[in-house]
Structures are given as C-alpha cells and as structure tokens.
Amino acid sequence: MVHTTVTVTVNDTFFNASTATGTENGTQEEVLEVLELSREEVIPVPGHVNGVNALGLVVFSMCFGLIIGSMKEQGQLLRDFFDSLNDAIMRLVAIIMWYAPIGILFLIAGKIVEMDDLTQMGGQLGMYTITVIIGLMIHATIILPMLYFVITRQNPFIFIAGLLQALITALGTSSRFVLPVGATINMDGTALYEALAAIFIAQVNNMEMNFGQIITISITATAASIGAAGIPQAGLVTMVIVLTSVGLPTDDITLIIAVDWFLDRLRTTTNVLGDSIGAGIVEFLSRHELRSKDVEMGNSVVE
C-alpha cells in the first residue's frame, strides 16, 4: 500500500479579550486569554493513490498468460476457465451497456456542475482534441508510411490506397476486426490517445508529471491498449488502468466523454492502418516462405 496522504499537526492560537470588575475598589481590568488548539489535517499527495498497483497487475497478467500458453495440455483447464470467465463478463457488459447512456448523461451533468469556469474548460477540451488529432495524423501520415518504406523500399501510399475501404469502414463504425492475433495487439492509435488523455487530466487537476511518470504512462498505455476490444469506445475502459498507475483521478474520464465519440473514430482508423502496415511488412519479410508454401499447396492440389 502506498501512503498517499501526509498528516500535519496545525497549532491555532486564539486571543480572547474580556473585561473583569474588581471586587475591592470596583475597577475594571481587561484580561487577555490565550487559547491554543491543536488539530490534524490530512493533505493528499498529488500523483499517488491508494488502491491496486495497475501496472504491476498488467505485467503479472501478461507473464501469467504466456506461462499458461506454454503449458499446452497441462494449462488447458486454466485456459478454458478464463475463456468462460471472459464470456460471462462480456455478457454482463452487454447488459450494462443498455443503461450506459443514462449513466454517462448524469456523469457529464455532475462534472459540468462542478466546473468553476465552463468557458475555460471548453477551451482546454478543444486544445486537447486538436492535440490528439495532430498526434494521430503525424503517426498515420509520417511514422507508419516511413516505417513501411524503410523496411520494404516500396511506395507506402500505393499500399495505403488499397486500404481505403477498410479505413472508411473503421472511420464510420469505430470498430475493427483482424484475423491475426499479433495484429490485434497493435493498437497504435489507442495507446497514443490514452497517453495524451492522461496528461490532459493531469493538467486539468494542476498536477505536474515528472519524467518517470510520463514513462509510466507511456508503458501502461501501450500495455493497456493490447487488452482493448475492437469495439467503439473500448479505450475508455482501459484508460482507468493508465490513470490509476500514476495516481490520477479516474472520475475525470467523464471530461473527455463529450469528444470521445469523434476521437474514437480517428484512433480506430489509425489502428486499422497500423495493423495493415504491420501485415504488409510481415508479408514482405516472409515472401520467400509464402511462395514456397504456395508452391507446395499447388503441388498437393495437382496430386
């Protein structure tokens, strides 16, 4: 358990002036009384929170899953258990989603009531939205094409042109579906979005993030995005892990719900583009093996 509060003893001194009447000569004298009261105040420490070590839990879960996967038949019982547990949780979430719009409505309304300056918060939210859009655009139009070109020495924009239908579908539905398991964990847009959202929430709460906390946010956002489902606004669920890892208030997720429906479409499009670029690079690196497999399959069909 991490200590997140500091107990400070505060001494308050009060002066009480009163008038007393003498009994012998009837004179009045002013009496000054000094009262000292001691009290304890609990001051929260920014950047810390009581609760589960989210980053440690993510690392443990990944290592535990890898070990179960390597146990083959001996780990089959545990794999079946977690598969059933996942199905049960998904059905529970499906029921909760019917009531989610009502809950989100009251969450946003409560957060608006707590705001001191609605105009200032609107400006900060607008700058946050612009920052996320610029970050996703840089990653999608510069980083990913450059990575594809450096490895394959081919024009990346010709490759991307063949993906327009998939990208438009991702932009319109905020959903993604990929067959390879390796591509499912490649969610560049979600990781970038969650890191920026955590820093935005820290700035709203006037908390300064040091270099170590920013690194923690980056690692946790990358790890949490691996477990995000390919459904609309799934990143809001995994963002709780990111905020908890650096002690940021999870209630402030409601601040970004108002614009998340739009940003979710952009980050999903970036995710699909990253998946496709990754698949294209793997296909280029494995082209000789794939050709030999095609020849073997062709021979088997002829026989």
CSV table of N, CA and C in Angstrom, one decimal, residues 128 132 188-202 209 214 216-222 239 242-243 248:
chain,number,residue,atom,x,y,z
A,128,TYR,N,-7.2,20.0,-26.3
A,128,TYR,CA,-6.9,18.5,-26.2
A,128,TYR,C,-7.3,17.8,-27.4
A,132,VAL,N,-4.8,15.7,-30.0
A,132,VAL,CA,-4.9,14.3,-30.3
A,132,VAL,C,-5.0,14.1,-31.8
A,188,ASP,N,-1.9,1.2,-32.2
A,188,ASP,CA,-1.1,2.5,-32.1
A,188,ASP,C,-2.0,3.7,-31.6
A,189,GLY,N,-3.1,3.8,-32.3
A,189,GLY,CA,-3.9,5.0,-32.1
A,189,GLY,C,-4.5,5.0,-30.6
A,190,THR,N,-4.9,3.9,-30.1
A,190,THR,CA,-5.4,3.8,-28.8
A,190,THR,C,-4.3,4.1,-27.7
A,191,ALA,N,-3.1,3.6,-27.9
A,191,ALA,CA,-2.0,3.9,-27.0
A,191,ALA,C,-1.7,5.4,-27.0
A,192,LEU,N,-1.6,6.0,-28.2
A,192,LEU,CA,-1.3,7.4,-28.2
A,192,LEU,C,-2.4,8.2,-27.6
A,193,TYR,N,-3.7,7.8,-27.9
A,193,TYR,CA,-4.8,8.6,-27.3
A,193,TYR,C,-4.9,8.5,-25.8
A,194,GLU,N,-4.6,7.3,-25.2
A,194,GLU,CA,-4.7,7.2,-23.8
A,194,GLU,C,-3.6,7.9,-23.1
A,195,ALA,N,-2.4,8.0,-23.7
A,195,ALA,CA,-1.3,8.7,-23.1
A,195,ALA,C,-1.6,10.2,-23.0
A,196,LEU,N,-2.1,10.7,-24.1
A,196,LEU,CA,-2.5,12.2,-24.2
A,196,LEU,C,-3.6,12.5,-23.2
A,197,ALA,N,-4.6,11.6,-23.1
A,197,ALA,CA,-5.7,11.8,-22.2
A,197,ALA,C,-5.3,11.9,-20.8
A,198,ALA,N,-4.3,11.0,-20.4
A,198,ALA,CA,-3.8,11.0,-19.0
A,198,ALA,C,-3.1,12.3,-18.7
A,199,ILE,N,-2.3,12.8,-19.7
A,199,ILE,CA,-1.6,14.1,-19.5
A,199,ILE,C,-2.6,15.2,-19.4
A,200,PHE,N,-3.6,15.2,-20.2
A,200,PHE,CA,-4.6,16.2,-20.2
A,200,PHE,C,-5.3,16.3,-18.8
A,201,ILE,N,-5.7,15.1,-18.3
A,201,ILE,CA,-6.4,15.1,-17.0
A,201,ILE,C,-5.5,15.6,-15.9
A,202,ALA,N,-4.2,15.2,-16.0
A,202,ALA,CA,-3.2,15.8,-15.0
A,202,ALA,C,-3.1,17.3,-15.1
A,209,MET,N,3.5,16.3,-14.1
A,209,MET,CA,4.1,15.0,-14.3
A,209,MET,C,5.6,15.0,-14.5
A,214,ILE,N,5.7,10.2,-16.8
A,214,ILE,CA,5.4,10.2,-18.2
A,214,ILE,C,5.8,8.8,-18.9
A,216,THR,N,6.0,6.0,-17.3
A,216,THR,CA,5.0,5.1,-16.7
A,216,THR,C,3.7,5.1,-17.5
A,217,ILE,N,3.2,6.3,-17.9
A,217,ILE,CA,2.0,6.5,-18.7
A,217,ILE,C,2.2,5.9,-20.0
A,218,SER,N,3.4,6.1,-20.6
A,218,SER,CA,3.6,5.5,-22.0
A,218,SER,C,3.6,4.0,-22.0
A,219,ILE,N,4.3,3.4,-21.0
A,219,ILE,CA,4.3,1.9,-20.9
A,219,ILE,C,3.0,1.4,-20.6
A,220,THR,N,2.3,2.0,-19.6
A,220,THR,CA,1.0,1.5,-19.2
A,220,THR,C,-0.1,1.6,-20.4
A,221,ALA,N,0.0,2.7,-21.1
A,221,ALA,CA,-0.9,3.0,-22.2
A,221,ALA,C,-0.7,1.9,-23.3
A,222,THR,N,0.6,1.6,-23.6
A,222,THR,CA,0.9,0.6,-24.6
A,222,THR,C,0.4,-0.8,-24.1
A,239,MET,N,-8.4,3.0,-20.0
A,239,MET,CA,-7.8,4.2,-19.6
A,239,MET,C,-7.8,4.3,-18.0
A,242,VAL,N,-4.5,3.2,-16.9
A,242,VAL,CA,-3.4,4.2,-17.1
A,242,VAL,C,-3.5,5.3,-16.0
A,243,LEU,N,-4.7,5.8,-15.7
A,243,LEU,CA,-4.8,6.8,-14.7
A,243,LEU,C,-4.4,6.3,-13.3
A,248,LEU,N,-3.8,9.4,-10.9
A,248,LEU,CA,-4.8,10.5,-11.4
A,248,LEU,C,-6.2,10.0,-11.1
